[in-house]
C-alpha positions as CSV (number, residue, x, y, z in Angstrom):
1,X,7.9,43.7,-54.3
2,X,9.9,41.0,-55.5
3,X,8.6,37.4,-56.5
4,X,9.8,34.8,-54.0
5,X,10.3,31.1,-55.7
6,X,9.3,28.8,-53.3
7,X,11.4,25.3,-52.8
8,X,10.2,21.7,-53.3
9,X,7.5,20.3,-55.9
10,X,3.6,20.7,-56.1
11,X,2.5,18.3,-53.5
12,X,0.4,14.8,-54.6
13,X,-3.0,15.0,-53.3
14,X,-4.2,11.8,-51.0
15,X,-7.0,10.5,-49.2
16,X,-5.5,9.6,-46.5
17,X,-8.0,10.3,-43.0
18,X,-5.2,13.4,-41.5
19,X,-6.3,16.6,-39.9
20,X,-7.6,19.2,-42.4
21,X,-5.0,21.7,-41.7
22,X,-2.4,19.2,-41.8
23,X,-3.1,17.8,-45.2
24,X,-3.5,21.2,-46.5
25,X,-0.3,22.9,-44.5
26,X,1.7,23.1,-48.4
27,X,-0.7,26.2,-49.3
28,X,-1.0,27.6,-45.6
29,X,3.6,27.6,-45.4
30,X,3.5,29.5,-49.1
31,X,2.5,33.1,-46.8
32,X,6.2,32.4,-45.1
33,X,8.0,33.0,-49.0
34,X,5.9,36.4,-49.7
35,X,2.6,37.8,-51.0
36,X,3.2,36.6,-54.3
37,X,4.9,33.0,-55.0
38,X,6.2,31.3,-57.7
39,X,6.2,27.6,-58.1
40,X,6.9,25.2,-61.1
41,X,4.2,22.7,-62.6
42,X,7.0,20.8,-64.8
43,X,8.3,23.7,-66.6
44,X,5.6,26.4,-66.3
45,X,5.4,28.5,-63.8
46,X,1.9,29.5,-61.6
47,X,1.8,32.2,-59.0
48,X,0.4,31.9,-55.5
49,X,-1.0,34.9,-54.1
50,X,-0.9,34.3,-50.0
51,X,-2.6,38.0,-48.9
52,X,-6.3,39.1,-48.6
53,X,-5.2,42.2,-50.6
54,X,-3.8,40.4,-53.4
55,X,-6.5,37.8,-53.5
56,X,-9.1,41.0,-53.5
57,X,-7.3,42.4,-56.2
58,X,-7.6,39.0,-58.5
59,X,-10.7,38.7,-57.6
60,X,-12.8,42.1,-57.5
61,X,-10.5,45.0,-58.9
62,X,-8.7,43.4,-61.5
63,X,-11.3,40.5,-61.8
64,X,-12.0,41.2,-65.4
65,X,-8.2,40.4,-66.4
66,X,-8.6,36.5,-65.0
67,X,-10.7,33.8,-66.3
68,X,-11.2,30.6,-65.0
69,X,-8.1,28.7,-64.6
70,X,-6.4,25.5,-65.9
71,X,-8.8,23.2,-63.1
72,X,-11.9,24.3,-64.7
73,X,-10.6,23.6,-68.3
74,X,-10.9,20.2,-67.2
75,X,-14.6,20.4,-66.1
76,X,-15.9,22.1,-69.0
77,X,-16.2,18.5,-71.3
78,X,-18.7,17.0,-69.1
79,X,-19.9,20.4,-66.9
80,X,-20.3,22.3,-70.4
81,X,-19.5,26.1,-70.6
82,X,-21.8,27.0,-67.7
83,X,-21.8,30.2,-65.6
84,X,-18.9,28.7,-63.5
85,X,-17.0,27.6,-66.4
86,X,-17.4,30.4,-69.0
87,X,-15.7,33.6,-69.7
88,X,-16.2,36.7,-71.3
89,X,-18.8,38.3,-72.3
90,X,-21.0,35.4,-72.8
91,X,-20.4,34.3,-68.8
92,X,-21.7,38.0,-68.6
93,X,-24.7,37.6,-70.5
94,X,-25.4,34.2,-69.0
95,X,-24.8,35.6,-65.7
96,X,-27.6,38.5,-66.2
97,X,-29.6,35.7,-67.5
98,X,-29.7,33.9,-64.6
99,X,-29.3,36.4,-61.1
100,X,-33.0,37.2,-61.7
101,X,-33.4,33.9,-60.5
102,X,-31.8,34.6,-57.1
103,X,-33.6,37.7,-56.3
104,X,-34.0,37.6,-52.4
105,X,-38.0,37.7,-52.8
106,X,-37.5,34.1,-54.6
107,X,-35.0,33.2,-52.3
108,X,-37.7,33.7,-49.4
109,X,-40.6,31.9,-51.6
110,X,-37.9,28.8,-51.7
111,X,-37.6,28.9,-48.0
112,X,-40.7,27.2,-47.7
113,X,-39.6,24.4,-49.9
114,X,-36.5,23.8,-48.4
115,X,-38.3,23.8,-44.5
116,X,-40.7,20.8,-45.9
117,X,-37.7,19.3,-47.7
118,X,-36.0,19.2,-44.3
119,X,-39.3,18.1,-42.0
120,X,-40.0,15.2,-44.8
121,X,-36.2,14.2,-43.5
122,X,-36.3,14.9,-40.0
123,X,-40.2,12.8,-40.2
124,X,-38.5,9.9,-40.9
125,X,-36.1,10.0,-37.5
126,X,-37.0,8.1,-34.6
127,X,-35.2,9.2,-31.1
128,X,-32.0,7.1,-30.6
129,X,-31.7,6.1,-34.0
130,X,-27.7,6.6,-35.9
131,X,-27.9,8.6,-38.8
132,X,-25.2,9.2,-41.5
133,X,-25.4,12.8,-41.2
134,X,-23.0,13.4,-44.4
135,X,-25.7,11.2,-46.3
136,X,-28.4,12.9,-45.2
137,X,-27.4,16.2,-45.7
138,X,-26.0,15.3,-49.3
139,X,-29.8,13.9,-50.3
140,X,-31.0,16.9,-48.8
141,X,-29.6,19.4,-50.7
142,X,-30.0,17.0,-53.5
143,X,-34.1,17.3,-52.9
144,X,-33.6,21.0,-52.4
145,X,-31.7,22.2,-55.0
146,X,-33.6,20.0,-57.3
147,X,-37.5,21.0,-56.4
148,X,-36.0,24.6,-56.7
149,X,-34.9,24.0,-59.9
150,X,-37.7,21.6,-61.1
151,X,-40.5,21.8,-58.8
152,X,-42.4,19.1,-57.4
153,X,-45.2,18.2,-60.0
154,X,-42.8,17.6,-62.8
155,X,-39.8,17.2,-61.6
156,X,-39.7,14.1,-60.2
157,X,-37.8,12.1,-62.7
158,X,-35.2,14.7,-62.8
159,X,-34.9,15.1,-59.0
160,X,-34.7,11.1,-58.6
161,X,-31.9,11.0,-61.2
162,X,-30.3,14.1,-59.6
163,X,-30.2,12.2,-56.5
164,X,-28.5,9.4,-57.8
165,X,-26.0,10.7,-60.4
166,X,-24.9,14.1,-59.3
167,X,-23.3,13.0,-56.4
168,X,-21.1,10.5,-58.7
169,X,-20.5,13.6,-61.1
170,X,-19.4,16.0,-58.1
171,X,-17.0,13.2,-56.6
172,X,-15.2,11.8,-59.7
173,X,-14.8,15.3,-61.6
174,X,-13.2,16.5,-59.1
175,X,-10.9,13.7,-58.9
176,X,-10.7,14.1,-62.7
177,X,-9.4,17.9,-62.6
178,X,-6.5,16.8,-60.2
179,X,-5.7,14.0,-62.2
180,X,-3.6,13.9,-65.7
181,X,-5.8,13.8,-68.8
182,X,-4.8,9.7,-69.5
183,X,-6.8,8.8,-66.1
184,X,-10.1,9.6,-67.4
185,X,-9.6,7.1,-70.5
186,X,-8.7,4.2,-68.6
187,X,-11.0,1.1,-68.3
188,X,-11.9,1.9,-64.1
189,X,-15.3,1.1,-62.5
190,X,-15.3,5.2,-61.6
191,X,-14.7,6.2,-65.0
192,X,-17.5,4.1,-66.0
193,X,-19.6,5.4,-63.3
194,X,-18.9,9.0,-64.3
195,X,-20.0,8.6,-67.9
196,X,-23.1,7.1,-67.1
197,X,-24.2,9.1,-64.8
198,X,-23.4,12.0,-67.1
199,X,-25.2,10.7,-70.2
200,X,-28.4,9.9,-67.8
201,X,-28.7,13.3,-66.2
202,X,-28.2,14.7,-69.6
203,X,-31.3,12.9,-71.4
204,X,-33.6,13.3,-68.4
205,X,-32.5,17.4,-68.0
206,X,-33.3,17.7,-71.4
207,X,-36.6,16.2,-71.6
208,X,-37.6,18.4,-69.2
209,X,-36.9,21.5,-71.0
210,X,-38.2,19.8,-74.1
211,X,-41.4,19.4,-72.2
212,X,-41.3,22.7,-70.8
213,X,-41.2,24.2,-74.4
214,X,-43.7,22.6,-75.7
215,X,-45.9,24.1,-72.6
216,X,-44.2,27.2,-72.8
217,X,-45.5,27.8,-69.0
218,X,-44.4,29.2,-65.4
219,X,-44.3,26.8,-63.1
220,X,-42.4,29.3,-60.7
221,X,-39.3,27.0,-60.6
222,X,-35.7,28.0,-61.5
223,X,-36.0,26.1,-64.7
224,X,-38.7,28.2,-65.8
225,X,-36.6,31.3,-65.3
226,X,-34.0,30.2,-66.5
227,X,-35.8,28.9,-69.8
228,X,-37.9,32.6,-69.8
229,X,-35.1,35.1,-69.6
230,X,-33.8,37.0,-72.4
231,X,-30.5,38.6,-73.3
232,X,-31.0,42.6,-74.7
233,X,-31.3,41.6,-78.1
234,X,-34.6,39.6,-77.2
235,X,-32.9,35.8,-77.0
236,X,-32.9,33.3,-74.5
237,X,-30.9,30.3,-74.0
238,X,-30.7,27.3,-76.3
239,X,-31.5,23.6,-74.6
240,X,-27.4,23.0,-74.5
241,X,-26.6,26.5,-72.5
242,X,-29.8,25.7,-70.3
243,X,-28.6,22.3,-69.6
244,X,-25.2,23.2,-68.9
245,X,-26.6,25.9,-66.2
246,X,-28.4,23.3,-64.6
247,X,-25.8,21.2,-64.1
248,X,-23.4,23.6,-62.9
249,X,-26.1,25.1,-60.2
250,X,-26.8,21.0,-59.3
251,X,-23.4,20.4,-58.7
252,X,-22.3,23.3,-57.1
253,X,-24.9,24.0,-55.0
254,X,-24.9,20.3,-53.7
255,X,-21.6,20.4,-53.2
256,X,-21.6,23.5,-51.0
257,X,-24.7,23.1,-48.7
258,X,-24.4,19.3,-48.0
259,X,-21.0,19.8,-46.9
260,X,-21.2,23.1,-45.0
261,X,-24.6,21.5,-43.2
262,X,-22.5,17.9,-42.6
263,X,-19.6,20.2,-40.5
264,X,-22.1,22.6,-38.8
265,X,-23.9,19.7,-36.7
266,X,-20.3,18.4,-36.2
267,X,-18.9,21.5,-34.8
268,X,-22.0,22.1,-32.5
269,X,-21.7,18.7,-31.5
270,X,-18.0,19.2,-29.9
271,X,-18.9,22.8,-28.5
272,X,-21.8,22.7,-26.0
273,X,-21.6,26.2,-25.0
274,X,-22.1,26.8,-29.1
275,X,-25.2,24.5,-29.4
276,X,-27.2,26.0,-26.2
277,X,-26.3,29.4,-27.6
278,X,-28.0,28.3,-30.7
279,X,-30.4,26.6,-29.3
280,X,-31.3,29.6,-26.9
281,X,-31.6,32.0,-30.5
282,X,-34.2,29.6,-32.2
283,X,-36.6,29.2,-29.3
284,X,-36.6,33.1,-28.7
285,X,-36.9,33.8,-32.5
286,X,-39.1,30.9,-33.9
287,X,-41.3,30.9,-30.5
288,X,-42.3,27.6,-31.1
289,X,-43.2,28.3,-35.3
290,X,-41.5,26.9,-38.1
291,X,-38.9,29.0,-39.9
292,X,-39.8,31.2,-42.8
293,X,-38.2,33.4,-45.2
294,X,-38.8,36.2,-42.6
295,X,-36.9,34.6,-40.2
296,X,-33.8,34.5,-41.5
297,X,-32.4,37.9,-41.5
298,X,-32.9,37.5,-37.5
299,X,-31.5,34.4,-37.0
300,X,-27.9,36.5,-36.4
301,X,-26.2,33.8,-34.0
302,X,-27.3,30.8,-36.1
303,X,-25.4,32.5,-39.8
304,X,-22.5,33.2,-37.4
305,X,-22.0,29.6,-37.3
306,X,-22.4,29.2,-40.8
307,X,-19.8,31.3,-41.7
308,X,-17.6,29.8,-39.2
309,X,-18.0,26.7,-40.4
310,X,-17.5,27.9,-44.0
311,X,-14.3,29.7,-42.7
312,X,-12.8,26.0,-41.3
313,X,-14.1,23.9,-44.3
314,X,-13.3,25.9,-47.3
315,X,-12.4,24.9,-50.8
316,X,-8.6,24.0,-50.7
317,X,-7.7,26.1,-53.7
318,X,-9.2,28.7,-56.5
319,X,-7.8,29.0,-60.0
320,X,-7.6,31.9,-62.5
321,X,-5.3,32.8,-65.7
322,X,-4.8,36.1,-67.1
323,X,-6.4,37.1,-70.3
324,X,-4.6,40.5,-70.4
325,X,-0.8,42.0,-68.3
326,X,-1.6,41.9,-64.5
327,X,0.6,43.8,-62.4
328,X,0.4,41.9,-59.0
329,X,2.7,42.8,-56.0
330,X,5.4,44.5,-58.6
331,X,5.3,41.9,-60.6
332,X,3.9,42.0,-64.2
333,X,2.3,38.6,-65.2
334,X,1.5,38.2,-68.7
335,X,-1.3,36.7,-70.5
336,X,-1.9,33.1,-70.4
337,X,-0.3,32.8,-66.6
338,X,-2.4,30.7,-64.2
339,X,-2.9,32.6,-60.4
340,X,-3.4,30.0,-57.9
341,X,-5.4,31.7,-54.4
342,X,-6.3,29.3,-51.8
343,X,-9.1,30.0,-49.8
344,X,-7.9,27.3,-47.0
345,X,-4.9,29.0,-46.1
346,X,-6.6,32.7,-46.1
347,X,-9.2,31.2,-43.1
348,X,-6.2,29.9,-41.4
349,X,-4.0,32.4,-42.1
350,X,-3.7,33.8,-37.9
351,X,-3.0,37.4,-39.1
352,X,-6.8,37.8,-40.7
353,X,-8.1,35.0,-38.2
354,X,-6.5,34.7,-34.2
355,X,-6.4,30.9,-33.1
356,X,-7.4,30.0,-36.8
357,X,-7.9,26.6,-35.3
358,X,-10.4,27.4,-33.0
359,X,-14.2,27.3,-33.6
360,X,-15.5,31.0,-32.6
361,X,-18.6,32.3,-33.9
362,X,-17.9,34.8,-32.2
363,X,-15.3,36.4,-34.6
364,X,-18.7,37.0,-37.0
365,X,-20.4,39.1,-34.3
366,X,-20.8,42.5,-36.0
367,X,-17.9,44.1,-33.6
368,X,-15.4,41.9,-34.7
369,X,-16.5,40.7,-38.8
370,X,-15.8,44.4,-39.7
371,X,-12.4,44.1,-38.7
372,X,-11.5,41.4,-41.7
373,X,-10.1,42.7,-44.4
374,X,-11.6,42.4,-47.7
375,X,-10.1,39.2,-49.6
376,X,-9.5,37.3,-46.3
377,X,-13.0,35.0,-46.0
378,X,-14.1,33.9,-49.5
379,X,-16.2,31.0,-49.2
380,X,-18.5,31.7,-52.2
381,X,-15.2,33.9,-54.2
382,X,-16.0,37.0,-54.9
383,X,-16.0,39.9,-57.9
384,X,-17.8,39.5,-61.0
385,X,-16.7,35.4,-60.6
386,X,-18.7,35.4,-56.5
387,X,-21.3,32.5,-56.9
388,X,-24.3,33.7,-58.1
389,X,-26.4,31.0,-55.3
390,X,-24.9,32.5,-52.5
391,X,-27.8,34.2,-51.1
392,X,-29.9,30.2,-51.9
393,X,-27.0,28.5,-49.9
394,X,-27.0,30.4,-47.2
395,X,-30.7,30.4,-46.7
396,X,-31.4,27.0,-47.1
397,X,-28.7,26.1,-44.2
398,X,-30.4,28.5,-42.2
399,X,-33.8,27.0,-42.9
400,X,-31.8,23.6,-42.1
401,X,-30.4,24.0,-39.2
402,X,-33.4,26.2,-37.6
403,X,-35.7,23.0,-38.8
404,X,-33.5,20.3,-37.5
405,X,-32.3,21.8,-34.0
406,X,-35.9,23.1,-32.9
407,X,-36.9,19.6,-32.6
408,X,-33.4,17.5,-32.5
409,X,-30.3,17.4,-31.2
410,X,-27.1,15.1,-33.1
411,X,-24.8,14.0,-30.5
412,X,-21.4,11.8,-32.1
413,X,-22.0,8.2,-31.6
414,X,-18.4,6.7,-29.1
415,X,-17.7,3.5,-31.1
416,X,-18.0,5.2,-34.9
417,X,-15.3,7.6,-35.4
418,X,-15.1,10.3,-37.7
419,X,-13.5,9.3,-41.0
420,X,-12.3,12.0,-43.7
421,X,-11.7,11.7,-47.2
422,X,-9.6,14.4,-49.5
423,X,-10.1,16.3,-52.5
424,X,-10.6,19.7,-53.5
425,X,-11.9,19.5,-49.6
426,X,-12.6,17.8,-46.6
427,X,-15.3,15.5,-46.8
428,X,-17.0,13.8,-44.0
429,X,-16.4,10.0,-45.4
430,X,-18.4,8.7,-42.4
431,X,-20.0,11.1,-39.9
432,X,-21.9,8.7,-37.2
433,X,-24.4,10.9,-35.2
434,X,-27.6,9.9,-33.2
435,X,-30.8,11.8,-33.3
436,X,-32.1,12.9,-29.7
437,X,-35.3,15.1,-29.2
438,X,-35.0,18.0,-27.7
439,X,-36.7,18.6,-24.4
């Protein structure tokens, strides 16, 4: 199959409040040149693949002939080399290092944590009262992700300075990898931000471990796993390669949750017939209990909501470059070549996904899910490269959601409209909701 070039230039990245598939139409209009495209960056050429059989091939079959691409080269200096960032065989041995951590019986002992993380939230609500629901949901996973990591008892410095500086990391890296190197050297209050925030989550990370070596004991957090597993030859990690894993699982755990949760009560809030539906699910399934672990497998309604929402807010684009010869579509791409797949456009694309506009949890019911091809829904990628906190994110929306709409219902507040910023994403800039009890 032949390589279509497509016309005009890579298209500059705004902020501008638009409609999500608006802003990101460049990506979704690539499927009208071919399966495989070819644009220009300057002088060197990248390669868009625009089918879920192409984008399974990147990233499952062939997935061992891609690292990470050119984006995450420019994460690495203040991310570090962690498990989203490294390649080779040491991701591989960091990567076996760390799953252990995400074993599903964890996963459900977290589920308690996350369910009084939420109710310590949801405690502090009074009926009537407007919430920032982006806010909360970003502290949240903030205080989730963090007592996971940390625990409670000696955490709390850590936690506290997660709260405030990860956010600032998350929001000016990215705006750092879609920027030109020179940006990050000028003299700008973000910059600033950025590099503080980096050198303080640094030294109080690493007193933690510090501390944790000298006491060389379980406290049952991620930390402790993390800090306990060894490779096959007997080692473990060093404080730099620990650090840098806790970083990356800060920020893209974070990242992921807070923004999936801050759409989800958005979405519900524009589809009645969705929220009674869910609604009806929790009070048949909890009976009146709070969620646990044990719930969640039988919550089916409530994760085929998540995955919708996932589906209509995805990362805007995924990089990877060739380490080896690739043949994609009849085309050989050499080494060194950076493959661009856009998990935006594959949601929206109307041959996986009819009415790719429409909110329809319905298209995750077990019927109609086994219909998607492989490649087509990636909202945690997939392969050897699939997040390895999949299985944490999704349970700890579950958990959320279960917690907060047993009691509460989040209804958009008339004279605050939505605003929207742009990244690598759409980001709720302002999402304006009041907090109604359930009757």
């Amino acid at each position: 199959m032949a390589v279509r070039t497509a016309p005009g230039k890579w298209p500059v990245l705004g902020h501008t409040p638009a409609m999500l598939r608006r802003r990101f139409a460049f990506t979704s209009a690539l499927r009208e040149h071919g399966d495989l495209v070819r644009l220009y960056l300057g002088a060197k050429p990248i390669y868009f693949v625009t089918t879920p059989e192409l984008t399974h091939q990147v990233l499952v079959t062939d997935g061992s002939a891609f690292e990470k691409g050119a984006m995450f080269d420019k994460f690495r200096p203040f991310v570090g080399n962690g498990i989203v960032i490294s390649s080779g065989a040491f991701h591989l041995r960091q990567r076996r290092l760390i799953q252990p951590a995400f074993h599903r019986e964890r996963i459900a002992h977290y589920a308690a944590t996350m369910r009084a993380a939420v109710e310590r939230l949801t405690g502090s609500w009074r009926p009537g009262q407007v919430r920032e629901i982006n806010d909360d949901m970003q502290a949240l996973a903030v205080t989730i992700t963090g007592e996971a990591l940390f625990g409670t008892e000696f955490g709390t410095a850590a936690i506290e300075q997660a709260r405030e500086s990860i956010p600032i990391v998350i929001r000016h890296g990215m705006i750092r990898a879609l920027s030109p190197a020179f940006v990050e050297k000028l003299l700008m209050r973000g910059n600033r931000q950025f590099d503080n925030a980096v050198v303080r989550m640094r030294a109080v990370v690493l007193d933690l471990i510090a501390r944790w070596r000298a006491e060389d004991t379980d406290r049952g957090d991620l930390l402790s796993m993390l800090l306990m597993a060894r490779d096959d030859g007997g080692d473990g990690m060093t404080d730099d390669q620990a650090y840098d894993e806790v970083v990356t699982l800060l920020s893209a755990g974070i990242e992921t949750s807070a923004l999936a949760l801050a759409w989800l009560f958005h979405e519900i809030s524009q589809h009645p017939d969705v929220e009674a539906r869910l609604h009806a699910e929790l009070d048949e399934v909890l009976d009146g209990q709070p969620v646990t672990g044990d719930h969640v497998p039988r919550l089916t309604y409530t994760r085929q909501v998540i995955n919708e929402t996932l589906r209509m807010y995805p990362i805007w684009i995924l990089m990877r470059r060739t380490t080896s010869e690739v043949d994609l579509a009849g085309a050989t791409i050499p080494p060194g070549t950076e493959v661009t797949i856009s998990p935006h456009a594959l949601h929206f694309d109307p041959r996986s996904f009819p009415h790719p506009d429409r909110f329809d949890p319905d298209r995750w019911s077990a019927r109609r899910a086994d219909s998607v091809l492989r490649g087509a829904f990636v909202p945690f990628g997939a392969g050897n490269r699939q997040c390895v906190g999949n299985a944490f994110a999704l349970t700890e929306m579950v958990v959320t959601i279960a917690t907060v709409a047993a009691r509460w219902r989040l209804v958009p507040v008339p004279d605050r409209p939505l605003r929207v910023k742009y990244t690598s994403t759409a980001y709720p800039a302002r999402l304006s909701m009041s907090v109604v009890p359930r009757t």
